[in-house]
mmCIF file of C-alpha atoms in Angstrom:
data_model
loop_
_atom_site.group_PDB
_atom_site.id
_atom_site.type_symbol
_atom_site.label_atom_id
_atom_site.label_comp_id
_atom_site.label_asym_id
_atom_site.label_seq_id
_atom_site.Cartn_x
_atom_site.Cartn_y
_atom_site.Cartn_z
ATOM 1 C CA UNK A 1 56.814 -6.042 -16.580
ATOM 2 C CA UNK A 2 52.923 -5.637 -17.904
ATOM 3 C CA UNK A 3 51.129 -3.149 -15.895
ATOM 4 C CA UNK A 4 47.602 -2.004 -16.453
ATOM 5 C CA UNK A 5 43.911 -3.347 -16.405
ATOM 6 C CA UNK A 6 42.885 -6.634 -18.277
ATOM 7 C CA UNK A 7 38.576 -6.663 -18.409
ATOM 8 C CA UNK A 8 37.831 -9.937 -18.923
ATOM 9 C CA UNK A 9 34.633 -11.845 -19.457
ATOM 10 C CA UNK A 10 34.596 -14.487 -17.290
ATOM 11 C CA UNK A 11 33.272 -18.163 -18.348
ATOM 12 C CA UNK A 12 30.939 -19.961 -15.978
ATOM 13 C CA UNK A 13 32.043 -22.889 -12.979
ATOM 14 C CA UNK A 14 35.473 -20.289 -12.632
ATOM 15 C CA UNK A 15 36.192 -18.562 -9.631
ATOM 16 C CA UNK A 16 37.506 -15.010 -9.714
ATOM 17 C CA UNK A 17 40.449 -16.515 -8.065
ATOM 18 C CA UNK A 18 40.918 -19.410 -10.763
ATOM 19 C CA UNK A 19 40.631 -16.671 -13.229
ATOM 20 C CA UNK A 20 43.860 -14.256 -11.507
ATOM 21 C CA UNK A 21 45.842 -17.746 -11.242
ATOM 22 C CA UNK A 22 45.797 -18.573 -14.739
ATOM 23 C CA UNK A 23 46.392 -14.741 -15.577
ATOM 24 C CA UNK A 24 49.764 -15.112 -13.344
ATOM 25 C CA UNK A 25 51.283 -17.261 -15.941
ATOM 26 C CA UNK A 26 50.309 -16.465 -19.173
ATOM 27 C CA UNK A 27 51.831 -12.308 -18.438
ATOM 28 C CA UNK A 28 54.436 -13.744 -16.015
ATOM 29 C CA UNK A 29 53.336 -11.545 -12.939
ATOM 30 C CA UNK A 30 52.833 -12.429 -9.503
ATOM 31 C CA UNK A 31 50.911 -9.105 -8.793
ATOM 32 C CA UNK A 32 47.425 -9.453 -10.040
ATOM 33 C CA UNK A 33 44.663 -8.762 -8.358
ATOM 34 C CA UNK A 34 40.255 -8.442 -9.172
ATOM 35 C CA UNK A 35 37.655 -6.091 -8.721
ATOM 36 C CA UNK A 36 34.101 -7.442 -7.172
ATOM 37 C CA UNK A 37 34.038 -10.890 -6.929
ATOM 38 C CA UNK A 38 31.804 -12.975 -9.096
ATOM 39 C CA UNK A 39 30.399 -16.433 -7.753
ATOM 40 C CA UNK A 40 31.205 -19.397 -10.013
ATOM 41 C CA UNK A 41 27.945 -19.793 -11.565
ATOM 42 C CA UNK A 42 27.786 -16.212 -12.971
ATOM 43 C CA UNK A 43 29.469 -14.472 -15.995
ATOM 44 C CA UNK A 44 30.547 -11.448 -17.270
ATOM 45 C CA UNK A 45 32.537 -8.757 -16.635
ATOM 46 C CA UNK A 46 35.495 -9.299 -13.689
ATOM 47 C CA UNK A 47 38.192 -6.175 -13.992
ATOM 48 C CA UNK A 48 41.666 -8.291 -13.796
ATOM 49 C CA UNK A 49 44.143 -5.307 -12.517
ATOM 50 C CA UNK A 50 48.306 -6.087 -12.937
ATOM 51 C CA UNK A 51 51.417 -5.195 -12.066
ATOM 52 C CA UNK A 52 51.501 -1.335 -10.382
ATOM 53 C CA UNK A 53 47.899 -0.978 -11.076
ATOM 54 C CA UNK A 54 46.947 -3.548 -8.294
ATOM 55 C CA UNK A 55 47.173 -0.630 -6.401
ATOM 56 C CA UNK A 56 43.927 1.071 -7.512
ATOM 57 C CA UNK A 57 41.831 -2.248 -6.686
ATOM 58 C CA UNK A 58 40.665 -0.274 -3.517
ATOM 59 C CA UNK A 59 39.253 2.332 -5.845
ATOM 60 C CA UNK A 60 37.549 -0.048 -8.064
ATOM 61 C CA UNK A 61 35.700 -1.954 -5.541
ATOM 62 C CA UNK A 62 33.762 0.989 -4.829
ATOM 63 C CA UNK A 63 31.940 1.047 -7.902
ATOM 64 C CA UNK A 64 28.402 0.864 -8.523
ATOM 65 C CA UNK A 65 27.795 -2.659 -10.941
ATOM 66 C CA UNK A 66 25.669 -3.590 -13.014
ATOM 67 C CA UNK A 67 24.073 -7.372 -14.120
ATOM 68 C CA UNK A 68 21.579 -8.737 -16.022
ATOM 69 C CA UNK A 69 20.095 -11.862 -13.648
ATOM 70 C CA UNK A 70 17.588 -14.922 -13.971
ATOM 71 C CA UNK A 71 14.826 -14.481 -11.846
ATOM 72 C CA UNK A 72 13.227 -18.500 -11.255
ATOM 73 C CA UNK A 73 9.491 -18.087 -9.468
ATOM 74 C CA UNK A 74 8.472 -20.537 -7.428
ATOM 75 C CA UNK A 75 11.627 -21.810 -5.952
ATOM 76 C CA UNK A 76 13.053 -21.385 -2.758
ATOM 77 C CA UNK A 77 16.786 -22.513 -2.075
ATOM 78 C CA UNK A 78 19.289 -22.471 0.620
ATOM 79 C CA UNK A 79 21.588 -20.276 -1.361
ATOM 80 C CA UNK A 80 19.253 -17.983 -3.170
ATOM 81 C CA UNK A 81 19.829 -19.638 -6.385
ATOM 82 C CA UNK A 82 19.377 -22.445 -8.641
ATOM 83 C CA UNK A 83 22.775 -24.229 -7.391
ATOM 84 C CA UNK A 84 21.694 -24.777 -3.594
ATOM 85 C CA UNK A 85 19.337 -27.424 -1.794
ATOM 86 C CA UNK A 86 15.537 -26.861 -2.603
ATOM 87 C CA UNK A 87 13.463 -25.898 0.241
ATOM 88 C CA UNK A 88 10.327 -25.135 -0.636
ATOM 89 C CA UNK A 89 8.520 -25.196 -4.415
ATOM 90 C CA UNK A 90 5.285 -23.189 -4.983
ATOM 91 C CA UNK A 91 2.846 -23.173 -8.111
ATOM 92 C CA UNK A 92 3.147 -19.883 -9.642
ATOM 93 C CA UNK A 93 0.521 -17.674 -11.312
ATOM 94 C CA UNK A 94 2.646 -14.140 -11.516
ATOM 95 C CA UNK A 95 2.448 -12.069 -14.729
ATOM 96 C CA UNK A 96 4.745 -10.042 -15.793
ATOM 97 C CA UNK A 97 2.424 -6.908 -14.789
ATOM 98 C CA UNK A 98 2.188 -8.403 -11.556
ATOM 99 C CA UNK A 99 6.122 -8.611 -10.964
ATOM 100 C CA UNK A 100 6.648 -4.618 -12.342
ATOM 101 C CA UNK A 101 4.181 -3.798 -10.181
ATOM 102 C CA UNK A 102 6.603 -5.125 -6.942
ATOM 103 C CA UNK A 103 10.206 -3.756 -8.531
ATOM 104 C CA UNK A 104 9.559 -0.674 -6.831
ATOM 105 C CA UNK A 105 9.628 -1.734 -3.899
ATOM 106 C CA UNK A 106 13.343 -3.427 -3.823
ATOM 107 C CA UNK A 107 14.464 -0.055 -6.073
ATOM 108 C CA UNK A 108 16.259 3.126 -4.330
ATOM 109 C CA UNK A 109 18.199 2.647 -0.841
ATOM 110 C CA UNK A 110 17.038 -1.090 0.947
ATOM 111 C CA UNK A 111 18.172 -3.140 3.236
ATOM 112 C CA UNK A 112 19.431 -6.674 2.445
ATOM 113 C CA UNK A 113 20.132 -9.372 5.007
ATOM 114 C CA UNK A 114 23.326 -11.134 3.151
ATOM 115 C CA UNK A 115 22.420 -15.197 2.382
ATOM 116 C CA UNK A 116 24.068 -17.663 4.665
ATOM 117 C CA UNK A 117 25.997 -18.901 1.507
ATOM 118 C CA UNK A 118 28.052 -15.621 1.642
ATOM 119 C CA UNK A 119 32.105 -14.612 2.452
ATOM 120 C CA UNK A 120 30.636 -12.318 5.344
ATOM 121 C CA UNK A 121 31.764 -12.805 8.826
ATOM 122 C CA UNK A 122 29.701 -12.927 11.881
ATOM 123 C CA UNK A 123 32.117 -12.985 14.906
ATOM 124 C CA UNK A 124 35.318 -14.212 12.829
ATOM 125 C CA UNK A 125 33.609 -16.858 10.731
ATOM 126 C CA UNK A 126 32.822 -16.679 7.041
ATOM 127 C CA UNK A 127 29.238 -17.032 6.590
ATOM 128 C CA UNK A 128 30.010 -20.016 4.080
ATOM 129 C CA UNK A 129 31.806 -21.674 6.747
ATOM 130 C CA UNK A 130 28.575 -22.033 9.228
ATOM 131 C CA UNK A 131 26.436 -22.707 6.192
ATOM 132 C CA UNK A 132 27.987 -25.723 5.127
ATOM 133 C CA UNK A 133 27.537 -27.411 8.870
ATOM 134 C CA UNK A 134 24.187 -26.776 8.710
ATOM 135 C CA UNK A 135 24.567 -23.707 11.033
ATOM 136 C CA UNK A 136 22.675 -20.569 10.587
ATOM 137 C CA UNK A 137 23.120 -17.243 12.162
ATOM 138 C CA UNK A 138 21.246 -14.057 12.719
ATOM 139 C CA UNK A 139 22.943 -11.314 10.527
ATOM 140 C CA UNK A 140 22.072 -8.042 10.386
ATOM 141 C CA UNK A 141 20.663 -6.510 7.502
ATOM 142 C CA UNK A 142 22.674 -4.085 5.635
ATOM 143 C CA UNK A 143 21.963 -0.759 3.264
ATOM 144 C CA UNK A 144 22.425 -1.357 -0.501
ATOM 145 C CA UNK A 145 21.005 0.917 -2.910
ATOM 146 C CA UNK A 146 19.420 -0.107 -6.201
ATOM 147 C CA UNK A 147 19.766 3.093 -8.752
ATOM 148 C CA UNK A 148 17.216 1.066 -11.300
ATOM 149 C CA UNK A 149 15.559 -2.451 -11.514
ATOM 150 C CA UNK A 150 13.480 -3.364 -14.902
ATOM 151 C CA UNK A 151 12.074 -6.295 -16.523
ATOM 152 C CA UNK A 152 13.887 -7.187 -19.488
ATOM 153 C CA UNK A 153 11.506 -10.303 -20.779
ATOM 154 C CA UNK A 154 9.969 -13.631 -19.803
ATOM 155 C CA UNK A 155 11.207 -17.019 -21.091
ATOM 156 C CA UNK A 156 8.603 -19.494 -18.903
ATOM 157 C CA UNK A 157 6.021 -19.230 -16.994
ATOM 158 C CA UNK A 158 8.043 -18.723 -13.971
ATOM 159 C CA UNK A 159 11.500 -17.755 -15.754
ATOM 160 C CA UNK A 160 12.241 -13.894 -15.882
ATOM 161 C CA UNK A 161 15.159 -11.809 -16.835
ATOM 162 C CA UNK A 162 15.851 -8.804 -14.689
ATOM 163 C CA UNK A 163 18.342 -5.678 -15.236
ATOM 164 C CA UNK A 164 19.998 -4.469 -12.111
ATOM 165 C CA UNK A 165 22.190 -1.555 -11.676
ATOM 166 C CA UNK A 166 23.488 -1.696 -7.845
ATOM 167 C CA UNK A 167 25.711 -0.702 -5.324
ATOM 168 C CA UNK A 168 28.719 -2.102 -3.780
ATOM 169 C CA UNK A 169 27.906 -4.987 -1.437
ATOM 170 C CA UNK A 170 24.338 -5.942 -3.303
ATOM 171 C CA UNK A 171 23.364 -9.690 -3.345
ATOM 172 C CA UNK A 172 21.451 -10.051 -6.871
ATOM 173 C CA UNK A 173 20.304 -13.219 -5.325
ATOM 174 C CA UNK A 174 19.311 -12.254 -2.487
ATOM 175 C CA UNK A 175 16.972 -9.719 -4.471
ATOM 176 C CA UNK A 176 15.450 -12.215 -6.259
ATOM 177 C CA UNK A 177 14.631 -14.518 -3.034
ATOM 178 C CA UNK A 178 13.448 -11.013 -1.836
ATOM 179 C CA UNK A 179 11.323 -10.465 -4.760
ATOM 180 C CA UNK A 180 9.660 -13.954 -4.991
ATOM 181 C CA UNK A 181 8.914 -13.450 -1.454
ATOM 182 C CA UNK A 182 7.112 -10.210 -2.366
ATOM 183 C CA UNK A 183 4.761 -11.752 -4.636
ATOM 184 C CA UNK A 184 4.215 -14.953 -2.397
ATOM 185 C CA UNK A 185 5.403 -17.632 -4.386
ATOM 186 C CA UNK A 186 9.393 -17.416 -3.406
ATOM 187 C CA UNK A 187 12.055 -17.414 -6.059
ATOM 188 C CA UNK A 188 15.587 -17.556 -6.501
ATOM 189 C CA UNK A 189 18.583 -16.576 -8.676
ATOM 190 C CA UNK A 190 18.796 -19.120 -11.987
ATOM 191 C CA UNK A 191 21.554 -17.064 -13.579
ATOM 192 C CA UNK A 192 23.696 -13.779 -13.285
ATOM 193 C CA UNK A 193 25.714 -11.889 -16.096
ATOM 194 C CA UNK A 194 27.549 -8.789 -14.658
ATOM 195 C CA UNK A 195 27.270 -5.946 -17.853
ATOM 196 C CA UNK A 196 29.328 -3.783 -16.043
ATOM 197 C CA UNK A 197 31.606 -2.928 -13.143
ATOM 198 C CA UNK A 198 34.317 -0.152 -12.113
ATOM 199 C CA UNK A 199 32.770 1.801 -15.278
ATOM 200 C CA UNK A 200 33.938 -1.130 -18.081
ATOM 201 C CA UNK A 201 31.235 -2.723 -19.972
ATOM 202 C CA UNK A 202 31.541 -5.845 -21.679
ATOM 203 C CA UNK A 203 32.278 -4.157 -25.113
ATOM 204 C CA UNK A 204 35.594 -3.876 -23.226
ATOM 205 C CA UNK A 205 35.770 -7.732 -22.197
ATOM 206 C CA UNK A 206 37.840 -10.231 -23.865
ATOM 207 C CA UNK A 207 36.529 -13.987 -23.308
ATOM 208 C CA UNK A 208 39.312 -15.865 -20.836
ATOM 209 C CA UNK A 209 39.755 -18.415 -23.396
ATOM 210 C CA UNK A 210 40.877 -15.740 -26.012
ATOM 211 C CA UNK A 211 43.340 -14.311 -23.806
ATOM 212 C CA UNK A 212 45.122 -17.437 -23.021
ATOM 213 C CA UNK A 213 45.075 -18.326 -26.955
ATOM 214 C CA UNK A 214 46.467 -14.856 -28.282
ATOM 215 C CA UNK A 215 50.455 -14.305 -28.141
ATOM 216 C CA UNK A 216 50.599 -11.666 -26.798
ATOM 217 C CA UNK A 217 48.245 -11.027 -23.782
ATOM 218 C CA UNK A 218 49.787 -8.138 -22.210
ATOM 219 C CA UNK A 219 48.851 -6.342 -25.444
ATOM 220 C CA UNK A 220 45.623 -6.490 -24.354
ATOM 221 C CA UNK A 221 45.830 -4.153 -21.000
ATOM 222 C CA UNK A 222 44.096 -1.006 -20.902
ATOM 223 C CA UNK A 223 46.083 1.825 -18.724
ATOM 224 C CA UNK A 224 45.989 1.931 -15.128
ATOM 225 C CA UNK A 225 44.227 5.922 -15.512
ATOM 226 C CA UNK A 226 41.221 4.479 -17.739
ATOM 227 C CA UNK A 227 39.694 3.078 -13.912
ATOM 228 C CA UNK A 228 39.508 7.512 -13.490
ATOM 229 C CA UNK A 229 38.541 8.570 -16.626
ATOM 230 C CA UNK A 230 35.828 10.403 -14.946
ATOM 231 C CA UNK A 231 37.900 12.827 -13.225
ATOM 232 C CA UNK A 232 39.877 15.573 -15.246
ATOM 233 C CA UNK A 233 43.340 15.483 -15.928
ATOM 234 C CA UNK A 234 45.913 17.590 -14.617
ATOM 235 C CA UNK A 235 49.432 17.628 -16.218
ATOM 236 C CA UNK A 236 52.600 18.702 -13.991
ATOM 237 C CA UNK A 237 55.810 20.725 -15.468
ATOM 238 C CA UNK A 238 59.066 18.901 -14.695
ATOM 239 C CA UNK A 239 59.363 20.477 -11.052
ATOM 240 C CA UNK A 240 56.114 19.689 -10.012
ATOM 241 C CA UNK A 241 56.654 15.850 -11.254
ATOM 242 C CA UNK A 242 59.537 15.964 -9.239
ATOM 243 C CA UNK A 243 58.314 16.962 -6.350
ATOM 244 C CA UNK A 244 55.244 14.343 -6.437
ATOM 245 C CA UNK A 245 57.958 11.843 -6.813
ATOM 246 C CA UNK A 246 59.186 12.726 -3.374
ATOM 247 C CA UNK A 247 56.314 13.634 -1.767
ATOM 248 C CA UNK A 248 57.052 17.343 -1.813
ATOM 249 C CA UNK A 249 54.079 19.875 -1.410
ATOM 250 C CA UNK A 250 52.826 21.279 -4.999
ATOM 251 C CA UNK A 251 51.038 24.155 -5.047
ATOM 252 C CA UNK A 252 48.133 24.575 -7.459
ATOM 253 C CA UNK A 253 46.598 27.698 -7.263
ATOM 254 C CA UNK A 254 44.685 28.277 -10.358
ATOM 255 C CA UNK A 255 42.814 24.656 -10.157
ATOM 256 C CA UNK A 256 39.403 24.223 -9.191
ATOM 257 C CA UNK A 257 39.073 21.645 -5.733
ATOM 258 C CA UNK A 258 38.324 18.226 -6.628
ATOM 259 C CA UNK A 259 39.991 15.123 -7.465
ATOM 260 C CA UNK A 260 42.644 14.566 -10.567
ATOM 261 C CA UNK A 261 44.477 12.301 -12.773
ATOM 262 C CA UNK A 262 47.947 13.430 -12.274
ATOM 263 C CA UNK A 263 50.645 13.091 -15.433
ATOM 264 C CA UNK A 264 54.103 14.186 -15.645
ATOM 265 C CA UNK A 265 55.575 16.546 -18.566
ATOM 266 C CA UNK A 266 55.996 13.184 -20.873
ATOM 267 C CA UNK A 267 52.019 12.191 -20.100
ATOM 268 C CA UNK A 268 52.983 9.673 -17.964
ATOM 269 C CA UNK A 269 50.766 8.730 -15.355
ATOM 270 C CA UNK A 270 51.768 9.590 -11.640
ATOM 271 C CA UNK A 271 48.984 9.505 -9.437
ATOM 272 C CA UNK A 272 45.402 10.144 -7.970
ATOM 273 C CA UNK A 273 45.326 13.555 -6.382
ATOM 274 C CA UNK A 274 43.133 16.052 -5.289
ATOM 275 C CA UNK A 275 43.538 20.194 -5.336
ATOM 276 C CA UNK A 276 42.440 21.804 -2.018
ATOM 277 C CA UNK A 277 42.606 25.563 -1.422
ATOM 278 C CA UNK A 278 45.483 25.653 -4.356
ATOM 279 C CA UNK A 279 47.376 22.602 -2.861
ATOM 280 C CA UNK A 280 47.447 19.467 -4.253
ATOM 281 C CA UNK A 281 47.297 16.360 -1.864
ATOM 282 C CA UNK A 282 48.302 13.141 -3.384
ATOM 283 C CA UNK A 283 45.680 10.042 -2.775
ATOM 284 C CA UNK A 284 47.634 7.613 -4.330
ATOM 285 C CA UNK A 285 50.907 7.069 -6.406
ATOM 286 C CA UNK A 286 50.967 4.689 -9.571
ATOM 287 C CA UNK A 287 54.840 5.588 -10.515
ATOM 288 C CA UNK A 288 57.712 2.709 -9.041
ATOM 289 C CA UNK A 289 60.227 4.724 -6.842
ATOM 290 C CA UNK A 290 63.230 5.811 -8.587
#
């Protein structure tokens, strides 16, 4: 059965959810699973994990993300972007000086109250939920951090294009309502493109509609290890595979501490560990129990 990491690019008006339904039938695997949800508006990169690597979707989700968004001036919306109910519409007079001068601000660690129009839950009901009865709630606002926020260009007089590399849990369009607040005209989101997410770019994607065309699809998985390629790798003799295999105790002595990619004696991939004081302490197994 196919097992590994499928980065696809994912067309507009699809769900993340559409997109792991029609991935169940063209590899013939019920266990597939995403990384960091995109809305159905936006594009871009949407890590599609199979098989025995579903279970290092935890691990992804962590990772910081990066997107390159529409920034509309002027316009205020009930869901922070250019797909919601207009609320309010402002003449704008904002250069482009004007809006570098106010990325600062929103850049570093913030706080973000999450849109109504959001999968969030305030006392056991989805933010979405509320939204669509015409319900709003007070939500607390939450920390995000933005490691960098540039201008990238200007197509209008109130259309922008903005870079954002983020943390886990960051609303891009809740930035940009942020931001058009800042400057006193409001704004909103008019499109998003993720560039990047779990540390794959899009010179790793593969357009949905190729994948469903080609004949072989599974062909196109990377390995489950290429989501830690960041950590060093630590090959196991035979004994020491074995013992990983059934949860034994390994000992490790002459490895630095910190966390490993862990292969057996023919390269195979076993697991996510980290090296302690000489011992080695399994975080998560990738190998089907013999």
């Amino acid at each position: 059965m196919p097992n590994g990491i499928i980065i696809i690019d994912k067309p507009q008006e699809w769900t993340s959810m559409d997109v792991c339904a029609k991935l169940r039938g063209v590899l013939g695997e019920r266990r597939i699973g995403h990384a960091g949800t995109l809305d159905p508006m936006a594009t871009g990169v949407l890590p599609v994990f199979v098989g025995r690597a579903t279970r290092a979707v935890e691990f992804a989700e962590r990772g910081d993300k990066e997107y390159v968004a529409g920034l509309r001036l002027g316009l205020v919306t009930d869901t922070q972007d250019t797909s919601g109910n207009t609320l309010e519409e402002r003449p704008v007079a904002v250069t482009a000086e004007q809006l570098r001068q106010v990325l600062p601000r929103f850049t570093g660690d913030i706080l973000q109250v999450p849109p109504m129009y959001s999968a969030i839950k305030i006392n056991g009901k989805k933010l979405y939920e509320l939204a669509r009865k015409g319900r709003e709630v007070e939500r607390p606002a939450r920390p995000v951090t933005i490691h960098s926020l540039t201008l990238e260009g200007q197509a209008g007089e109130q259309e922008f294009t903005l870079r954002v590399k983020c943390s886990k849990g960051t609303y891009v369009r809740t930035l940009c309502h942020d931001i058009g607040a800042a400057l006193g005209c409001g704004g909103c989101m008019s499109s998003l493109r993720r560039t990047m997410a779990c540390g794959f770019d899009l010179s790793q994607a593969h357009p949905l509609k190729e994948v469903l065309e080609t004949e072989d699809p599974a062909g196109l998985l990377l390995p489950t290890d290429s989501l830690f390629a960041a950590h060093p790798a630590l090959t196991l003799g035979k004994r020491g595979a074995e013992r990983v295999r059934h949860g034994a105790q390994v000992c490790q002595p002459e490895e630095a501490d910190g966390t490993y990619r862990i292969y057996g004696p023919e390269e195979e991939f076993l697991a996510l560990g980290r090296v302690e004081q000489g011992k080695l302490h399994i975080i998560k197994r990738f190998f089907d129990p013999t």
